[in-house]
Structures are given as structure tokens and as C-alpha cells.
mmCIF file of C-alpha atoms in Angstrom:
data_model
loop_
_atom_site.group_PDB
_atom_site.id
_atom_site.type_symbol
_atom_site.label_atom_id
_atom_site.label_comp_id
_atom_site.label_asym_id
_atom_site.label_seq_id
_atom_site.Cartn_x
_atom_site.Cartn_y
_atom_site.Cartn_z
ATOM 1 C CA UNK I 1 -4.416 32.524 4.894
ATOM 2 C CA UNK I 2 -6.267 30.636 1.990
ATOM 3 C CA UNK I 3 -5.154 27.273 0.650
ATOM 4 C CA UNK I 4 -6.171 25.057 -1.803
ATOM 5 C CA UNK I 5 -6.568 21.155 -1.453
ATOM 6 C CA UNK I 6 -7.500 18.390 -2.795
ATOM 7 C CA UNK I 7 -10.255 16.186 -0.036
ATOM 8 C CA UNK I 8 -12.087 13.211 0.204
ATOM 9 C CA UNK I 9 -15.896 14.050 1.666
ATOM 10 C CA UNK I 10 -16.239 11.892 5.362
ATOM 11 C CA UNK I 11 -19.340 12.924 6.657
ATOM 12 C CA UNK I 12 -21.509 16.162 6.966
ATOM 13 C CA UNK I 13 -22.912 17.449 9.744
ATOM 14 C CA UNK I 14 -26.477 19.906 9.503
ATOM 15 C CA UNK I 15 -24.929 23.225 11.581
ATOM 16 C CA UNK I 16 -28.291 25.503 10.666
ATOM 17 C CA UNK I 17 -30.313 26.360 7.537
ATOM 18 C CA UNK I 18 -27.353 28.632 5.919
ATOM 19 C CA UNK I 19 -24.212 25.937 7.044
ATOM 20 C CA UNK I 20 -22.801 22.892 7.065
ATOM 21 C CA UNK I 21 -19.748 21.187 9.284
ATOM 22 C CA UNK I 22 -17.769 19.257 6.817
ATOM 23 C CA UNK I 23 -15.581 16.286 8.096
ATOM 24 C CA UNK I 24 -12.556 16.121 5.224
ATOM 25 C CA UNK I 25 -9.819 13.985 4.739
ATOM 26 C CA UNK I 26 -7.645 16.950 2.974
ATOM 27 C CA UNK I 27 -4.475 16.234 0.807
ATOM 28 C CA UNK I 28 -2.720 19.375 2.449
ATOM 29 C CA UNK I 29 -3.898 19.117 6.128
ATOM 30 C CA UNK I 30 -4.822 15.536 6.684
ATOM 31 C CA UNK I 31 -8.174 15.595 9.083
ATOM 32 C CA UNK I 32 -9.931 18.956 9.163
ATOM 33 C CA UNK I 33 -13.253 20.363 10.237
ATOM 34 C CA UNK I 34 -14.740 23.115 8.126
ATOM 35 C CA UNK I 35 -17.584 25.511 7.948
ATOM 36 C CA UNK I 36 -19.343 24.986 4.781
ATOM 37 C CA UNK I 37 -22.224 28.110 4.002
ATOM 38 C CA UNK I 38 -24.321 27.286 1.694
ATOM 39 C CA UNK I 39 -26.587 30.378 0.823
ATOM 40 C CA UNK I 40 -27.052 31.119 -3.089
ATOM 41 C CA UNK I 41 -25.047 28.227 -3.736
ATOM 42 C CA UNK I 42 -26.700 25.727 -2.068
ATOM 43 C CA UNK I 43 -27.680 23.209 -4.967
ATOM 44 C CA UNK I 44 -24.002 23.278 -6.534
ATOM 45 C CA UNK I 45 -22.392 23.259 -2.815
ATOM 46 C CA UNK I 46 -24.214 20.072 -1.389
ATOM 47 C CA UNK I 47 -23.272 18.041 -4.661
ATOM 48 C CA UNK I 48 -20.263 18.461 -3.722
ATOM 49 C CA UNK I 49 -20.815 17.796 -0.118
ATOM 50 C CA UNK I 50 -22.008 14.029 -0.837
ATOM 51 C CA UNK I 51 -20.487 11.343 1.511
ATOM 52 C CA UNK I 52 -16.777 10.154 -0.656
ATOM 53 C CA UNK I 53 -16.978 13.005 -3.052
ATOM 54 C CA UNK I 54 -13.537 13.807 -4.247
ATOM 55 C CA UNK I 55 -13.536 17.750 -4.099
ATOM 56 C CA UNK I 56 -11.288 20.823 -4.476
ATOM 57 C CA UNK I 57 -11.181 23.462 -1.630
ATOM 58 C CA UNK I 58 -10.373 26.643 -1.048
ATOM 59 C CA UNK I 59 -9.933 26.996 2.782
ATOM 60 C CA UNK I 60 -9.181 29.173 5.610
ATOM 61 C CA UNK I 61 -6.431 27.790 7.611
ATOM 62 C CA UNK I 62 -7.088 29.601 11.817
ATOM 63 C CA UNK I 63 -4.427 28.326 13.281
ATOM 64 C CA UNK I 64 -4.826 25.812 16.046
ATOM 65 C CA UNK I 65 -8.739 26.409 15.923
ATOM 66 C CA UNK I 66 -10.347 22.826 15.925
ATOM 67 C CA UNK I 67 -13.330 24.799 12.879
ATOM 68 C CA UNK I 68 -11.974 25.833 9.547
ATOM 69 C CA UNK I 69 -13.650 28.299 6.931
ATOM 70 C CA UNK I 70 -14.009 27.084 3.766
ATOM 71 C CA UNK I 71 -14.445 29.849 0.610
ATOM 72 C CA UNK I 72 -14.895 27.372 -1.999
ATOM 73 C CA UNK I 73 -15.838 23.754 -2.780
ATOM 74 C CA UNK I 74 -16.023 21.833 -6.166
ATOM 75 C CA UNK I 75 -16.558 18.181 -7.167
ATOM 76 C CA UNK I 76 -12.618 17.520 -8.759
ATOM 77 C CA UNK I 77 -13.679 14.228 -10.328
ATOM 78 C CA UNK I 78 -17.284 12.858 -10.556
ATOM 79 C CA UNK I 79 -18.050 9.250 -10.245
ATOM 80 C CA UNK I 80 -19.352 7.627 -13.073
ATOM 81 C CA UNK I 81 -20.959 4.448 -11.948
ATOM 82 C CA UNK I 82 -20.885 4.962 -8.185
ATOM 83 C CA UNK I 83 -23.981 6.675 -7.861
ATOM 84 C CA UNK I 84 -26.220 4.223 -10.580
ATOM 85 C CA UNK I 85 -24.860 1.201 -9.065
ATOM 86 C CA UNK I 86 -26.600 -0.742 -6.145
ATOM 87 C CA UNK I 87 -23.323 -3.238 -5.496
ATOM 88 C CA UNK I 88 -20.971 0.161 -5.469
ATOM 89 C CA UNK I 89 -23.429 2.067 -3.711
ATOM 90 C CA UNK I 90 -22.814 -0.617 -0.341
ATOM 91 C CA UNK I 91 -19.235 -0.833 -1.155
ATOM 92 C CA UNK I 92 -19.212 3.123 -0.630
ATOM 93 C CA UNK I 93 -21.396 3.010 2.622
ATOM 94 C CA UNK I 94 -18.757 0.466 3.656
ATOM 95 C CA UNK I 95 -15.811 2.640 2.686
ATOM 96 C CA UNK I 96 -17.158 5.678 4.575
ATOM 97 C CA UNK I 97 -17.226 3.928 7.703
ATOM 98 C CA UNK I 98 -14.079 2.681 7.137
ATOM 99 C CA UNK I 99 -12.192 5.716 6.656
ATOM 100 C CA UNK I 100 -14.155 8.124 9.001
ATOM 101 C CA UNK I 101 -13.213 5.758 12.141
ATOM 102 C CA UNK I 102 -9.693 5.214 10.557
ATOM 103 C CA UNK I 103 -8.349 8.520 9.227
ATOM 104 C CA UNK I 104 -7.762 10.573 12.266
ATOM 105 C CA UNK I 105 -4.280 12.638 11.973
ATOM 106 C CA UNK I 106 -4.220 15.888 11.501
ATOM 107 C CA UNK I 107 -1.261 16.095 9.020
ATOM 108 C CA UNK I 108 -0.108 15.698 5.704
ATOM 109 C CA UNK I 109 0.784 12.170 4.707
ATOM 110 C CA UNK I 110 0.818 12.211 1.053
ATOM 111 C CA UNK I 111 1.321 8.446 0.656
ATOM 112 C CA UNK I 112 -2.037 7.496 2.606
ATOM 113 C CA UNK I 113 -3.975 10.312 0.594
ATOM 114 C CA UNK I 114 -2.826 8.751 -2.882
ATOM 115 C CA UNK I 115 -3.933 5.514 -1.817
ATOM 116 C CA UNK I 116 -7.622 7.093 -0.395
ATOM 117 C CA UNK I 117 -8.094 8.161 -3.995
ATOM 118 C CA UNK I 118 -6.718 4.944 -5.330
ATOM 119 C CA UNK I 119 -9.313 2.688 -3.743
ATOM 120 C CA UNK I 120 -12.038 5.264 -4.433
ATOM 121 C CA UNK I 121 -10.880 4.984 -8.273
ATOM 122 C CA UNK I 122 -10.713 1.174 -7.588
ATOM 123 C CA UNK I 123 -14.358 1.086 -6.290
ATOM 124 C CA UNK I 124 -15.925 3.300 -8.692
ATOM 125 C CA UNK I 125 -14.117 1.450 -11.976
ATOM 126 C CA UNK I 126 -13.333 -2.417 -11.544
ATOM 127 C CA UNK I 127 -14.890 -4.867 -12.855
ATOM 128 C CA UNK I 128 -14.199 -7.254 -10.347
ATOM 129 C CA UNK I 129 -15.232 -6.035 -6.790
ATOM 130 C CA UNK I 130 -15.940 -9.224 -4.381
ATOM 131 C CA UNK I 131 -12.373 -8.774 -2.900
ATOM 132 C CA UNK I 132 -12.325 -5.002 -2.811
ATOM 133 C CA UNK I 133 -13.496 -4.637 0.997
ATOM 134 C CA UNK I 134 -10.906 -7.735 2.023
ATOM 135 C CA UNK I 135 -8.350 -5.455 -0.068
ATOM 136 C CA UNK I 136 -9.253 -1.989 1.439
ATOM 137 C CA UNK I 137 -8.741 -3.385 4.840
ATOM 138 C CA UNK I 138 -5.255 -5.008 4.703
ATOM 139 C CA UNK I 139 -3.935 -2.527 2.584
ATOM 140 C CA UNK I 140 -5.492 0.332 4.670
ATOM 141 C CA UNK I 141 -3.348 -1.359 7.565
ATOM 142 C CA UNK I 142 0.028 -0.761 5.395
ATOM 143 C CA UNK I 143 -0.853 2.469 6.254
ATOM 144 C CA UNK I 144 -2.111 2.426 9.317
ATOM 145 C CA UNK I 145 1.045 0.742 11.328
ATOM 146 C CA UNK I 146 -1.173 -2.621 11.996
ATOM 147 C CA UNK I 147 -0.155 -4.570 9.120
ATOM 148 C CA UNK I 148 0.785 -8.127 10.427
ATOM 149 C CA UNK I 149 4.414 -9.584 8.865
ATOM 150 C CA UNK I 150 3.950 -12.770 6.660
ATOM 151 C CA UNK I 151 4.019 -15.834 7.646
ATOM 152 C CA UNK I 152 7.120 -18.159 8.674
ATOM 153 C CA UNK I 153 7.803 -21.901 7.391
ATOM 154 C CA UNK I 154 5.206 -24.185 8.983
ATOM 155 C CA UNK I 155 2.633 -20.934 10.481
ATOM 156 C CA UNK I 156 -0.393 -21.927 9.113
ATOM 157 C CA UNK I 157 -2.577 -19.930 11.426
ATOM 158 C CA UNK I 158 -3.486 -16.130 12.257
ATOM 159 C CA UNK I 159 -3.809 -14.753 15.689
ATOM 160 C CA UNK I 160 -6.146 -11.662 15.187
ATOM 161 C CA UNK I 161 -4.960 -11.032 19.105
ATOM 162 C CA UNK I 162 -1.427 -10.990 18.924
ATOM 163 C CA UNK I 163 -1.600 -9.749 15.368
ATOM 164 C CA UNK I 164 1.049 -12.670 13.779
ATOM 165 C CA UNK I 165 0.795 -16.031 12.002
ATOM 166 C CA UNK I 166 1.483 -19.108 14.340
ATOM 167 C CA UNK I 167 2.241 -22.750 13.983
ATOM 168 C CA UNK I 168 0.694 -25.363 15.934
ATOM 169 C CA UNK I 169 -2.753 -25.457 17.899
ATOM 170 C CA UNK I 170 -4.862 -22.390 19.077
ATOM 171 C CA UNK I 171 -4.628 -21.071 22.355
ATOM 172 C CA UNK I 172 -7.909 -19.089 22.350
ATOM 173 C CA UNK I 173 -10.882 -18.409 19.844
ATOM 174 C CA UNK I 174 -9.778 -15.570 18.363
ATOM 175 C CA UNK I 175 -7.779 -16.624 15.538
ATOM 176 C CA UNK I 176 -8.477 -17.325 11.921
ATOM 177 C CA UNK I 177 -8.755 -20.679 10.426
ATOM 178 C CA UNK I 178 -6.165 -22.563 8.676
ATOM 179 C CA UNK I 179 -8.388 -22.172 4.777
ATOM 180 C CA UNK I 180 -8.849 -18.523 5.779
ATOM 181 C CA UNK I 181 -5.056 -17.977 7.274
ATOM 182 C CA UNK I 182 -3.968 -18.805 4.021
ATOM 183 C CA UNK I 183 -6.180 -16.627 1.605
ATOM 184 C CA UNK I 184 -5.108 -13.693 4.621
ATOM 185 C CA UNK I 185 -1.614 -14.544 3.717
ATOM 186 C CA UNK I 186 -1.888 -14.663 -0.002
ATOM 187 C CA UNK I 187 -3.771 -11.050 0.324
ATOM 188 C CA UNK I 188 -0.855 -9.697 2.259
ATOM 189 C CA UNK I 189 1.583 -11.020 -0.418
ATOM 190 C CA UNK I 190 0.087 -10.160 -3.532
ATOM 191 C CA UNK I 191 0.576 -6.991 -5.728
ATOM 192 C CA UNK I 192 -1.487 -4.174 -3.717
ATOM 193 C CA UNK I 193 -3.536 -6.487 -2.287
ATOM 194 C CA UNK I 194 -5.085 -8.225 -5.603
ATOM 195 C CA UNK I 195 -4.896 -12.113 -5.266
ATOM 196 C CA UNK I 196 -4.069 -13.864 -8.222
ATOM 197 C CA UNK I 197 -5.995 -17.055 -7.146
ATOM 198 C CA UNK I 198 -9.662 -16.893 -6.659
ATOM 199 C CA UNK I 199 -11.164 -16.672 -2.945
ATOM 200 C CA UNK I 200 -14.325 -18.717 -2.500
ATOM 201 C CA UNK I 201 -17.107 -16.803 -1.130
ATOM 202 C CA UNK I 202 -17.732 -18.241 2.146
ATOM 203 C CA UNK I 203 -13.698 -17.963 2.803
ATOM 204 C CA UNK I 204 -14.534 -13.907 1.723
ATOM 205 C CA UNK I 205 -16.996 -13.497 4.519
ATOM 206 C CA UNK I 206 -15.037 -15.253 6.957
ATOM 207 C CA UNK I 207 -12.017 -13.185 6.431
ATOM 208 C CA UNK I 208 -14.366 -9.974 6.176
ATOM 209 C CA UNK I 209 -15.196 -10.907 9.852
ATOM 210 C CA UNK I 210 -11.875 -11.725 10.817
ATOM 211 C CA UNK I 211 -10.440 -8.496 9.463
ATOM 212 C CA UNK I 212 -13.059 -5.966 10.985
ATOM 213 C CA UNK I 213 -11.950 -7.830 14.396
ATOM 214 C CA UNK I 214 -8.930 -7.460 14.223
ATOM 215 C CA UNK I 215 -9.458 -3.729 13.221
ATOM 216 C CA UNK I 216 -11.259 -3.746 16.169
ATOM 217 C CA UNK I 217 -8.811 -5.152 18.519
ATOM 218 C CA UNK I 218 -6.131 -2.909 17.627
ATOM 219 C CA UNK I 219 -7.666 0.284 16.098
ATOM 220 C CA UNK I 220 -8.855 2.361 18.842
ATOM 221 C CA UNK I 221 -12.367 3.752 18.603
ATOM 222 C CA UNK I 222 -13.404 1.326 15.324
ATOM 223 C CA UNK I 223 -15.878 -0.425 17.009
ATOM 224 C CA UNK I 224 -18.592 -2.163 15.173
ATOM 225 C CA UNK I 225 -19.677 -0.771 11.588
ATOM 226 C CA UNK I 226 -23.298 -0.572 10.317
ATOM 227 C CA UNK I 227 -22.604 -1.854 6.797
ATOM 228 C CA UNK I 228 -21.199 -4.736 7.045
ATOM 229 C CA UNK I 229 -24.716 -6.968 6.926
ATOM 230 C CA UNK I 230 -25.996 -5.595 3.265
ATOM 231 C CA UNK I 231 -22.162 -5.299 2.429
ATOM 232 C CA UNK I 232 -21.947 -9.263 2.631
ATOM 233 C CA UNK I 233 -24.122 -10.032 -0.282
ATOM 234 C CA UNK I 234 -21.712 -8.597 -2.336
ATOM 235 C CA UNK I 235 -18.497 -9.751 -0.603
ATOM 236 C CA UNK I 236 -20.575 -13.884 -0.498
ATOM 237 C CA UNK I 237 -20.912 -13.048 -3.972
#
């Protein structure tokens, strides 16, 4: 049966000189796998087939087979200063690995799709982007069932361990300062994630590190990400 969707590009894969496997985060489906042949189309099809593109499909649906067919793929909105700017450029490598070792269910959850496109929007037309990665990942954890609860009266500390604010000393090394508790705990508080007091950069790169640990900890399979050394000079901004 065919289908049409709405999906964000994850990764490609080279199957042989005529086809493609195409990693999707689909608006219908959730996580799929497709078959992507290229033949005659092949200049028009691998635009499309750029890492984050935001695409319309037409798709086979086989059952419970773990490959999909897809008839039809088309860029659905373009970027318009992703792909001539260097700072958005590493934001998107960062955002790839993100969401490739994140998104993993295979289906529909139309709240965590509109927010995909939302920071994709986000990263492609703010101004202001020093905060964005420290916003995609605590926001991303809304989504993903990892988000910590704020902190109590007199908790002036995060545990990235236990996952929760404490008061008092630390009983181990693998908690955040107090400076950087507090500009966690403002993130988590503010209006989808956008602080309304400035962060100073080396308090950024701490809480970058603290966040993709804690990610780490509790997201199975995250592991450690490949972007995140060029991604600082824009987050130390």
C-alpha cells in the first residue's frame, strides 16, 4: 500500500550504483528503513537525500519487513542558510548525531516529529545560536522520558547519575557544578528551552559536557559523538 509522509533525512547508506538505504525519521511511521533507486533521477533524488533534509515521500509500507520501498522523494522545504553557513553547517553535523542515536521507535508520535522540524527551523533561522545545542538536548529529553524534575528549595546541585538536583556536598564526580546547576535549571524552566538571562561561554561548554553525559548515562547506545570538538567553537562562542 503507498503512503505519503512527511521525514527528516538521518543518514544514507551506499546499497550499489542504482540504490540507496535511507535511514528516515517519518511523520507517519516514526523510524523506517527504505530503498531509495536512484536511476534517471539520480541528481534530483540525492538532493533530496542530504543528511537533515526535510522531504516528502511516497512509500511502500511491507508489513513487518525491517526494508521499505520508496516510489518518490522530494525536498518539502529547502534550507536557506544551512548549507552557506560554516557555524550552521557544525550545528547540523551535531544535530544528526543527535537524532540518529536518539530517534529509535518505530511509531507515530506526532508531538516529537513537530518538535524535530521545530529545532531544524530553529537551526536554520535564528539569529542567536550559542545555546541551541544546550537547548536541543534538554528539550529533546522532554521527549525522550529523561527529563530531570526542577529543582527543590536549597538543591543547588545536579547529579547527572541519579538524574535529580541535590542539596548539600557531592558524593561522587559525576555531578554538575553549583554555576552550571543553575544555568541547567534555568534551561529546564524557561519557555522551550530559551533562557532569558545570558549563559557565559565557558558555563555553555561545561553544561554541553555535562548534558552529552548524562545522555550517555541514561540513553542506551548514545555513546560518544564525533562533533562535539569543532561544535564547541561555536557553543564557547
Amino acid at each position: 500500500m503507498l503512503h505519503t509522509t512527511r521525514a527528516v533525512v538521518l543518514r544514507t547508506f551506499k546499497h550499489s550504483d542504482k540504490g540507496t538505504v535511507l535511514k528516515a525519521y517519518t511523520e507517519a511511521f516514526g523510524i523506517r528503513s527504505y530503498m531509495v533507486r536512484t536511476g534517471s533521477r539520480k541528481d534530483r533524488r540525492e538532493a533530496a537525500l542530504q543528511p537533515l533534509s526535510r522531504v516528502e515521500l511516497v512509500v511502500t509500507e511491507s508489513g513487518d519487513k525491517e526494508m521499505h520501498a520508496v516510489r518518490e522523494i522530494r525536498v518539502s522545504m529547502p534550507y536557506l542558510r544551512l548549507h552557506v553557513d560554516h557555524e550552521r553547517g557544525l550545528l547540523a553535523l551535531f544535530t544528526q548525531e543527535v537524532l540518529y542515536r536518539t530517534l529509535r521507535e518505530e511509531s507515530q508520535d506526532p508531538a516529537l516529529f513537530a518538535f524535530v522540524m521545530q529545532v531544524l527551523e530553529s537551526m536554520d533561522s535564528n539569529a542567536e545560536l550559542a545555546n541551541y545545542p544546550l537547548v536541543l538536548l534538554v528539550e529533546l529529553s522532554r521527549h525522550l522520558g529523561i527529563c530531570p524534575a526542577p529543582p527543590g528549595p536549597g538543591e543547588g546541585r545536579f547529579d547527572l547519575r541519579e538524574g535529580c538536583f541535590f542539596a548539600g556536598d557531592a558524593q561522587h564526580d559525576l555531578c554538575l557544578t553549583a554555576e552550571v546547576s543553575t544555568a541547567f535549571a534555568h534551561l529546564l524552566s524557561s519557555d522551550s528551552g530559551h533562557p532569558t538571562t545570558r549563559i557565559p561561554a565557558v558555563v555553555r561548554r561545561s553544561l554541553l559536557d555535562g548534558l552529552l553525559t548524562y545522555y550517555r548515562l541514561h540513553v542506551e547506545g548514545f555513546g560518544e559523538l564525533r562533533s562535539v570538538e569543532v561544535l564547541r567553537t561555536v557553543v564557547g562562542g
